[in-house]
Short mmCIF file of C-alpha atoms in Angstrom, two decimals:
data_model
loop_
_atom_site.label_atom_id
_atom_site.label_comp_id
_atom_site.label_asym_id
_atom_site.label_seq_id
_atom_site.Cartn_x
_atom_site.Cartn_y
_atom_site.Cartn_z
CA GLY B 1 70.33 -13.83 45.69
CA GLU B 2 67.95 -15.45 43.24
CA ASN B 3 66.66 -13.45 40.27
CA VAL B 4 63.72 -14.63 38.16
CA GLU B 5 62.86 -13.11 34.82
CA GLN B 6 59.52 -13.80 33.13
CA HIS B 7 58.39 -13.26 29.53
CA PRO B 8 56.22 -12.08 27.97
CA SER B 9 54.55 -9.51 30.23
CA THR B 10 51.34 -9.74 28.24
CA LEU B 11 50.04 -12.49 25.98
CA SER B 12 46.86 -12.74 23.94
CA VAL B 13 45.80 -16.01 22.32
CA GLN B 14 42.75 -17.20 20.47
CA GLU B 15 40.54 -19.54 22.36
CA GLY B 16 41.61 -23.09 21.68
CA ASP B 17 45.21 -22.17 20.86
CA SER B 18 48.16 -22.83 23.14
CA ALA B 19 49.95 -20.38 25.38
CA VAL B 20 53.57 -20.48 26.53
CA ILE B 21 55.15 -18.42 29.28
CA LYS B 22 58.86 -18.61 29.94
CA CYS B 23 61.02 -17.92 32.99
CA THR B 24 64.76 -17.90 33.65
CA TYR B 25 66.43 -18.08 37.01
CA SER B 26 69.96 -17.20 38.19
CA ASP B 27 70.68 -19.46 41.17
CA SER B 28 71.77 -22.88 39.89
CA ALA B 29 71.00 -24.27 43.41
CA SER B 30 67.26 -23.51 43.05
CA ASN B 31 65.32 -26.79 43.08
CA TYR B 32 61.64 -25.94 43.21
CA PHE B 33 59.68 -24.04 40.57
CA PRO B 34 55.96 -23.30 41.07
CA TRP B 35 53.47 -21.49 38.89
CA TYR B 36 50.64 -19.38 40.31
CA LYS B 37 47.50 -18.06 38.68
CA GLN B 38 46.00 -14.85 39.95
CA GLU B 39 42.54 -13.66 38.90
CA LEU B 40 41.65 -10.00 39.29
CA GLY B 41 41.44 -8.98 42.95
CA LYS B 42 42.04 -12.53 44.15
CA ARG B 43 44.88 -14.38 45.81
CA PRO B 44 47.49 -16.26 43.73
CA GLN B 45 46.64 -19.94 43.45
CA LEU B 46 49.27 -22.65 42.89
CA ILE B 47 48.44 -24.42 39.62
CA ILE B 48 51.44 -26.64 39.00
CA ASP B 49 55.00 -27.03 40.25
CA ILE B 50 58.11 -28.91 39.32
CA ARG B 51 61.19 -30.02 41.24
CA SER B 52 64.63 -30.10 39.86
CA ASN B 53 64.79 -33.90 39.68
CA VAL B 54 62.31 -34.02 36.78
CA GLY B 55 62.21 -32.34 33.40
CA GLU B 56 58.53 -32.19 32.75
CA LYS B 57 55.20 -32.44 34.58
CA LYS B 58 51.71 -32.40 33.16
CA ASP B 59 48.25 -31.89 34.68
CA GLN B 60 45.46 -32.03 32.12
CA ARG B 61 45.84 -28.96 29.88
CA ILE B 62 48.76 -27.51 31.85
CA ALA B 63 52.38 -28.60 31.66
CA VAL B 64 55.65 -27.26 32.94
CA THR B 65 59.10 -28.01 31.54
CA LEU B 66 62.45 -27.43 33.21
CA ASN B 67 65.91 -27.11 31.63
CA LYS B 68 68.41 -27.04 34.47
CA THR B 69 71.38 -26.56 32.22
CA ALA B 70 69.96 -23.44 30.66
CA LYS B 71 68.24 -22.42 33.93
CA HIS B 72 64.89 -21.86 32.43
CA PHE B 73 61.39 -23.28 32.86
CA SER B 74 58.17 -22.78 30.98
CA LEU B 75 54.44 -23.06 31.45
CA HIS B 76 52.38 -24.53 28.58
CA ILE B 77 48.58 -24.23 28.46
CA THR B 78 46.90 -26.14 25.69
CA GLU B 79 43.30 -25.79 24.34
CA THR B 80 42.95 -22.44 26.10
CA GLN B 81 39.61 -21.39 27.49
CA PRO B 82 38.20 -17.99 28.56
CA GLU B 83 38.67 -18.96 32.20
CA ASP B 84 42.39 -19.22 31.65
CA SER B 85 42.53 -15.39 31.41
CA ALA B 86 44.52 -14.25 34.46
CA VAL B 87 47.97 -13.16 35.56
CA TYR B 88 50.44 -15.98 35.85
CA PHE B 89 53.57 -15.88 38.07
CA CYS B 90 56.54 -18.19 38.00
CA ALA B 91 58.81 -18.55 41.01
CA ALA B 92 61.87 -20.34 42.20
CA LYS B 93 63.49 -21.31 45.47
CA ARG B 94 66.25 -23.39 46.92
CA GLU B 95 65.12 -25.82 49.60
CA SER B 96 67.82 -26.65 52.11
CA GLY B 97 67.76 -29.22 54.88
CA LEU B 98 67.61 -26.95 57.93
CA PHE B 99 64.35 -25.15 57.26
CA PHE B 100 62.77 -27.50 54.74
CA GLY B 101 59.70 -25.87 53.31
CA ASN B 102 60.48 -22.53 54.89
CA GLU B 103 62.75 -20.89 52.34
CA LYS B 104 61.57 -17.83 50.44
CA LEU B 105 60.23 -17.85 46.94
CA THR B 106 61.48 -15.41 44.33
CA PHE B 107 58.74 -14.46 41.91
CA GLY B 108 58.81 -13.36 38.30
CA THR B 109 57.03 -10.18 37.37
CA GLY B 110 53.97 -11.87 35.94
CA THR B 111 52.33 -12.47 32.58
CA ARG B 112 48.83 -11.16 31.84
CA LEU B 113 47.17 -13.83 29.67
CA THR B 114 44.08 -12.86 27.71
CA ILE B 115 42.08 -15.54 25.89
CA ILE B 116 40.20 -14.06 22.92
CA PRO B 117 36.83 -15.77 22.34
CA ASP R 1 44.79 -22.08 51.35
CA GLY R 2 41.37 -21.81 53.05
CA GLY R 3 43.21 -22.04 56.34
CA ILE R 4 44.89 -18.65 55.92
CA THR R 5 42.85 -15.60 56.86
CA GLN R 6 43.59 -11.92 56.55
CA SER R 7 41.69 -9.02 58.05
CA PRO R 8 40.39 -6.62 57.25
CA LYS R 9 39.66 -7.07 53.48
CA TYR R 10 39.76 -3.31 52.93
CA LEU R 11 41.57 -0.79 55.12
CA PHE R 12 41.71 2.97 54.86
CA ARG R 13 44.23 5.03 56.76
CA LYS R 14 45.18 8.65 57.03
CA GLU R 15 48.70 9.76 56.29
CA GLY R 16 50.96 9.61 59.33
CA GLN R 17 49.05 6.78 61.03
CA ASN R 18 50.38 3.32 61.73
CA VAL R 19 48.14 0.42 60.85
CA THR R 20 48.35 -3.31 61.56
CA LEU R 21 47.25 -6.02 59.13
CA SER R 22 46.26 -9.36 60.56
CA CYS R 23 47.28 -12.78 59.21
CA GLU R 24 46.30 -16.04 60.85
CA GLN R 25 46.69 -19.63 59.75
CA ASN R 26 45.41 -22.88 61.24
CA LEU R 27 47.46 -25.14 58.96
CA ASN R 28 50.30 -25.70 61.45
CA HIS R 29 52.75 -24.23 58.98
CA ASP R 30 56.08 -23.10 60.38
CA ALA R 31 56.85 -20.45 57.79
CA MET R 32 54.87 -17.28 57.04
CA TYR R 33 55.43 -14.45 54.58
CA TRP R 34 54.24 -10.96 53.74
CA TYR R 35 54.12 -9.64 50.19
CA ARG R 36 53.17 -6.35 48.68
CA GLN R 37 51.52 -6.12 45.26
CA ASP R 38 51.07 -2.89 43.37
CA PRO R 39 48.62 -2.56 40.43
CA GLY R 40 49.95 -4.46 37.43
CA GLN R 41 53.06 -5.49 39.37
CA GLY R 42 54.51 -8.67 40.73
CA LEU R 43 54.90 -9.86 44.31
CA ARG R 44 57.54 -8.24 46.43
CA LEU R 45 58.61 -9.82 49.72
CA ILE R 46 58.39 -7.57 52.79
CA TYR R 47 59.21 -9.92 55.68
CA TYR R 48 59.22 -13.63 56.31
CA SER R 49 59.42 -15.87 59.32
CA GLN R 50 60.74 -19.42 59.21
CA ILE R 51 59.94 -20.20 62.83
CA VAL R 52 58.26 -18.66 65.86
CA ASN R 53 60.10 -15.75 67.48
CA ASP R 54 62.31 -15.23 64.39
CA PHE R 55 61.90 -13.25 61.17
CA GLN R 56 63.94 -11.80 58.37
CA LYS R 57 63.73 -8.76 56.15
CA GLY R 58 62.67 -9.30 52.62
CA ASP R 59 63.35 -7.02 49.63
CA ILE R 60 61.29 -4.06 50.73
CA ALA R 61 61.23 -4.06 54.54
CA GLU R 62 61.69 -0.36 55.09
CA GLY R 63 58.65 1.24 56.77
CA TYR R 64 57.22 -2.09 57.89
CA SER R 65 57.50 -4.18 61.04
CA VAL R 66 56.37 -7.67 62.03
CA SER R 67 56.20 -9.96 65.01
CA ARG R 68 55.91 -13.75 65.32
CA GLU R 69 54.94 -14.57 68.88
CA LYS R 70 52.68 -17.41 67.94
CA LYS R 71 52.93 -20.04 65.19
CA GLU R 72 49.45 -19.15 63.92
CA SER R 73 49.92 -15.43 63.68
CA PHE R 74 52.15 -13.03 61.73
CA PRO R 75 50.83 -9.46 61.88
CA LEU R 76 52.30 -6.72 59.71
CA THR R 77 52.46 -3.12 60.87
CA VAL R 78 52.65 -0.46 58.14
CA THR R 79 54.31 2.56 59.82
CA SER R 80 54.21 6.21 58.94
CA ALA R 81 57.75 5.80 57.66
CA GLN R 82 56.37 3.89 54.63
CA LYS R 83 55.97 6.71 52.12
CA ASN R 84 53.73 4.97 49.58
CA PRO R 85 51.74 2.30 51.46
CA THR R 86 48.71 2.06 49.18
CA ALA R 87 48.83 -1.49 47.83
CA PHE R 88 47.40 -4.99 48.01
CA TYR R 89 49.03 -6.97 50.88
CA LEU R 90 49.19 -10.74 50.74
CA CYS R 91 50.14 -13.07 53.52
CA ALA R 92 51.30 -16.63 52.84
CA SER R 93 52.42 -19.71 54.70
CA SER R 94 54.27 -22.81 53.64
CA ILE R 95 54.90 -26.42 54.47
CA GLY R 96 57.18 -28.66 52.48
CA TYR R 97 57.66 -27.13 49.02
CA GLU R 98 54.21 -25.52 48.57
CA GLN R 99 53.30 -21.98 49.62
CA PHE R 100 49.69 -20.85 50.03
CA PHE R 101 48.28 -17.38 50.05
CA GLY R 102 45.65 -15.65 52.13
CA PRO R 103 42.88 -13.55 50.50
CA GLY R 104 44.74 -10.28 50.88
CA THR R 105 44.14 -6.86 52.40
CA ARG R 106 43.74 -3.80 50.23
CA LEU R 107 45.18 -0.76 52.01
CA THR R 108 44.43 2.71 50.83
CA VAL R 109 46.00 5.84 52.31
CA LEU R 110 43.74 8.86 52.16
#
């Protein structure tokens, strides 16, 4: 099955600096890679995702890059703010035709991001 | 994700008791999932269901059971066979590529 590794497990950055979180996956057939943000005691929230047919996607201060050859993808947060402090999870899954949208996600172990004011 | 509800928010149980966690969605999603999250840990898949009346074991199914009799509902029973059930339990549902989470139930065994 799929295996997703995420690094680093903790990350502290100065407010205004950039943060980068990296994930690798094992199943070359995986074609969907979301990122979730989880604040303390809350549910994970989808913040950005990328499909295997593109190499990069950006949404304001957040961007995700995908390297299919190397089987890794990264989350980039620029101009970090205190409200970016949270745990971030990457995930991967392979969408097939029979149960489109119903396959299971495999999650990384999470990165605790702390923004230092 | 506002269309996924879990109840109760907090649940306390004595050792040896079974307990059922509720998960309901009104999003018309076919697939539903249960995850367990321990403090400082990631999300581990317990069970998932791709369609009504069908479900599959995830990575840590031992000591848990589920049913999927209705599209909207996917209850999780934590049985007495689960030796360390204290955790945060998250239900999710999906349509297309995106998966959305419920607010979670925090289960504590006394």
